[in-house]
Each structure stands twice: as structure tokens, then as C-alpha cells.
Amino acid sequence: KMEELFYNVPARRRALKRESEEYRRILDVITKYAIHCGIEPIEKQQSGDTANISERLGVGFVCKNVAAKAPDVHTSPKGTKLEHIRNLYGSSVSNELLKFSHTGSMPDAEDHCGT
């Protein structure tokens, strides 16, 4: 648990005039990490057999203001990126995302994008 780690740093005090501004920025960063750390299936080829699907370990995030009853960010370590987006931004956003993948000369990529 980290508290008041940079409390008296002059640059921090100039940039963040109010506690609410600082908390909003913290939420923004944690929300982005929470989405990025959702689990995604990884295909593994084993001696020419069909691909086996396994999942890498995910990370869960919780961020709660001291005065609040419920956390502003709460994700499960077993949730996928799409589930985390749905949880943090709502179904209306997650339903509009398109899944895409790329294979070729660059590293393979698979993710979601908005329309």
C-alpha cells in the first residue's frame, strides 16, 4: 500500500492543484493498465497436433477513493480485455469494438479496435 509517496514534491504540487485532479489522473492510468492486463488466449502448437488453447495469468486491479463505499476500478485477474472494457466503460462501448488480427512479416497481433 502506497500513501503520500510524492506528497511534498514541488512539481507534483504545482501540476496537481486539487486532490480530485490527482485521483482522476490515477484512475486514468489504472484503467489503462487494467484493460491491458486482461487475459487473452495463447495458441500453442505441439508436434503438429491441432493448436491447444491456454491462458496466461492476468492481473486484477482495484482503485477506491478513501471516502467512497465502492471502488471506481475493479477488474478480475481472470477477466479478458473485452470483459475489462465492458466493466470499465460499459456495454455500449464494448459492443462497438471489432476484433482484428494481423499475421505476416511483422509480429502477429490480435486485439480490438473501435469503429
Short mmCIF file of C-alpha atoms in Angstrom, two decimals:
data_model
loop_
_atom_site.label_atom_id
_atom_site.label_comp_id
_atom_site.label_asym_id
_atom_site.label_seq_id
_atom_site.Cartn_x
_atom_site.Cartn_y
_atom_site.Cartn_z
CA LYS A 1 0.00 0.00 0.00
CA MET A 2 1.46 3.31 -1.09
CA GLU A 3 0.36 6.52 0.54
CA GLU A 4 1.72 10.04 0.19
CA LEU A 5 4.78 8.82 -1.71
CA PHE A 6 5.29 12.12 -3.55
CA TYR A 7 3.23 14.34 -1.28
CA ASN A 8 5.78 17.16 -0.82
CA VAL A 9 7.43 17.12 -4.25
CA PRO A 10 7.12 20.72 -5.59
CA ALA A 11 6.50 19.66 -9.22
CA ARG A 12 3.59 17.48 -8.10
CA ARG A 13 2.04 20.25 -6.05
CA ARG A 14 2.25 22.70 -8.99
CA ALA A 15 0.79 20.22 -11.53
CA LEU A 16 -1.98 18.87 -9.33
CA LYS A 17 -3.78 21.70 -7.59
CA ARG A 18 -6.61 19.59 -6.16
CA GLU A 19 -6.83 16.06 -4.80
CA SER A 20 -9.70 15.32 -7.16
CA GLU A 21 -7.47 16.11 -10.17
CA GLU A 22 -4.76 13.81 -8.87
CA TYR A 23 -7.25 11.00 -8.25
CA ARG A 24 -8.74 11.43 -11.74
CA ARG A 25 -5.29 11.03 -13.29
CA ILE A 26 -4.55 7.98 -11.14
CA LEU A 27 -7.84 6.41 -12.26
CA ASP A 28 -6.96 7.08 -15.89
CA VAL A 29 -3.63 5.26 -15.61
CA ILE A 30 -5.05 2.34 -13.61
CA THR A 31 -7.92 1.94 -16.08
CA LYS A 32 -5.48 1.67 -18.98
CA TYR A 33 -3.34 -0.88 -17.13
CA ALA A 34 -6.45 -2.86 -16.16
CA ILE A 35 -7.51 -3.19 -19.80
CA HIS A 36 -4.02 -4.07 -20.98
CA CYS A 37 -3.63 -6.79 -18.32
CA GLY A 38 -6.73 -8.78 -19.26
CA ILE A 39 -6.04 -12.39 -20.19
CA GLU A 40 -6.10 -13.48 -23.79
CA PRO A 41 -5.90 -16.99 -25.22
CA ILE A 42 -2.47 -18.06 -26.44
CA GLU A 43 -2.26 -20.77 -29.08
CA LYS A 44 0.43 -23.40 -28.62
CA GLN A 45 1.39 -25.86 -31.32
CA GLN A 46 2.50 -29.26 -30.09
CA SER A 47 4.24 -31.59 -32.56
CA GLY A 48 1.88 -30.96 -35.47
CA ASP A 49 -1.31 -31.52 -33.45
CA THR A 50 -4.12 -29.01 -33.58
CA ALA A 51 -3.49 -25.92 -31.51
CA ASN A 52 -4.17 -26.18 -27.78
CA ILE A 53 -5.56 -23.06 -26.18
CA SER A 54 -4.20 -21.94 -22.83
CA GLU A 55 -4.46 -18.66 -20.98
CA ARG A 56 -1.72 -16.58 -19.46
CA LEU A 57 -2.16 -15.29 -15.95
CA GLY A 58 -3.96 -11.99 -15.73
CA VAL A 59 -3.76 -9.20 -13.18
CA GLY A 60 -6.70 -7.70 -11.31
CA PHE A 61 -6.92 -4.05 -10.29
CA VAL A 62 -8.86 -2.24 -7.58
CA CYS A 63 -8.80 1.52 -7.04
CA LYS A 64 -11.03 3.12 -4.43
CA ASN A 65 -11.20 6.62 -3.03
CA VAL A 66 -10.96 6.62 0.77
CA ALA A 67 -14.32 8.36 1.11
CA ALA A 68 -16.16 6.11 -1.37
CA LYS A 69 -18.10 2.97 -0.50
CA ALA A 70 -17.38 1.14 -3.75
CA PRO A 71 -14.22 1.04 -5.88
CA ASP A 72 -14.06 3.16 -9.03
CA VAL A 73 -11.99 0.48 -10.79
CA HIS A 74 -12.37 -3.22 -10.10
CA THR A 75 -11.26 -5.95 -12.51
CA SER A 76 -10.79 -9.67 -12.07
CA PRO A 77 -7.44 -11.33 -12.77
CA LYS A 78 -9.39 -13.90 -14.81
CA GLY A 79 -11.19 -11.34 -16.99
CA THR A 80 -10.42 -10.85 -20.66
CA LYS A 81 -9.57 -7.49 -22.20
CA LEU A 82 -13.07 -7.26 -23.64
CA GLU A 83 -14.65 -8.04 -20.24
CA HIS A 84 -12.47 -5.37 -18.61
CA ILE A 85 -13.53 -2.81 -21.24
CA ARG A 86 -17.18 -3.75 -20.65
CA ASN A 87 -16.72 -3.45 -16.88
CA LEU A 88 -14.88 -0.10 -17.01
CA TYR A 89 -16.59 1.69 -19.93
CA GLY A 90 -19.93 -0.11 -20.23
CA SER A 91 -21.62 -2.45 -22.70
CA SER A 92 -22.33 0.32 -25.19
CA VAL A 93 -18.57 0.77 -25.76
CA SER A 94 -17.59 -2.90 -25.71
CA ASN A 95 -20.37 -3.84 -28.13
CA GLU A 96 -19.00 -1.40 -30.72
CA LEU A 97 -15.49 -2.90 -30.77
CA LEU A 98 -14.28 -5.03 -33.66
CA LYS A 99 -11.82 -7.87 -33.20
CA PHE A 100 -8.88 -7.84 -35.58
CA SER A 101 -5.73 -9.86 -36.13
CA HIS A 102 -2.64 -9.49 -38.25
CA THR A 103 -0.14 -12.08 -39.36
CA GLY A 104 2.74 -11.55 -41.69
CA SER A 105 6.22 -10.10 -41.77
CA MET A 106 5.68 -8.10 -38.58
CA PRO A 107 4.96 -9.77 -35.23
CA ASP A 108 1.50 -11.30 -35.12
CA ALA A 109 -1.09 -9.11 -33.40
CA GLU A 110 -4.63 -9.62 -32.21
CA ASP A 111 -6.77 -7.08 -30.35
CA HIS A 112 -9.89 -4.93 -30.56
CA CYS A 113 -10.49 -1.52 -32.09
CA GLY A 114 -13.36 0.96 -32.21
CA THR A 115 -15.35 1.81 -35.29
#
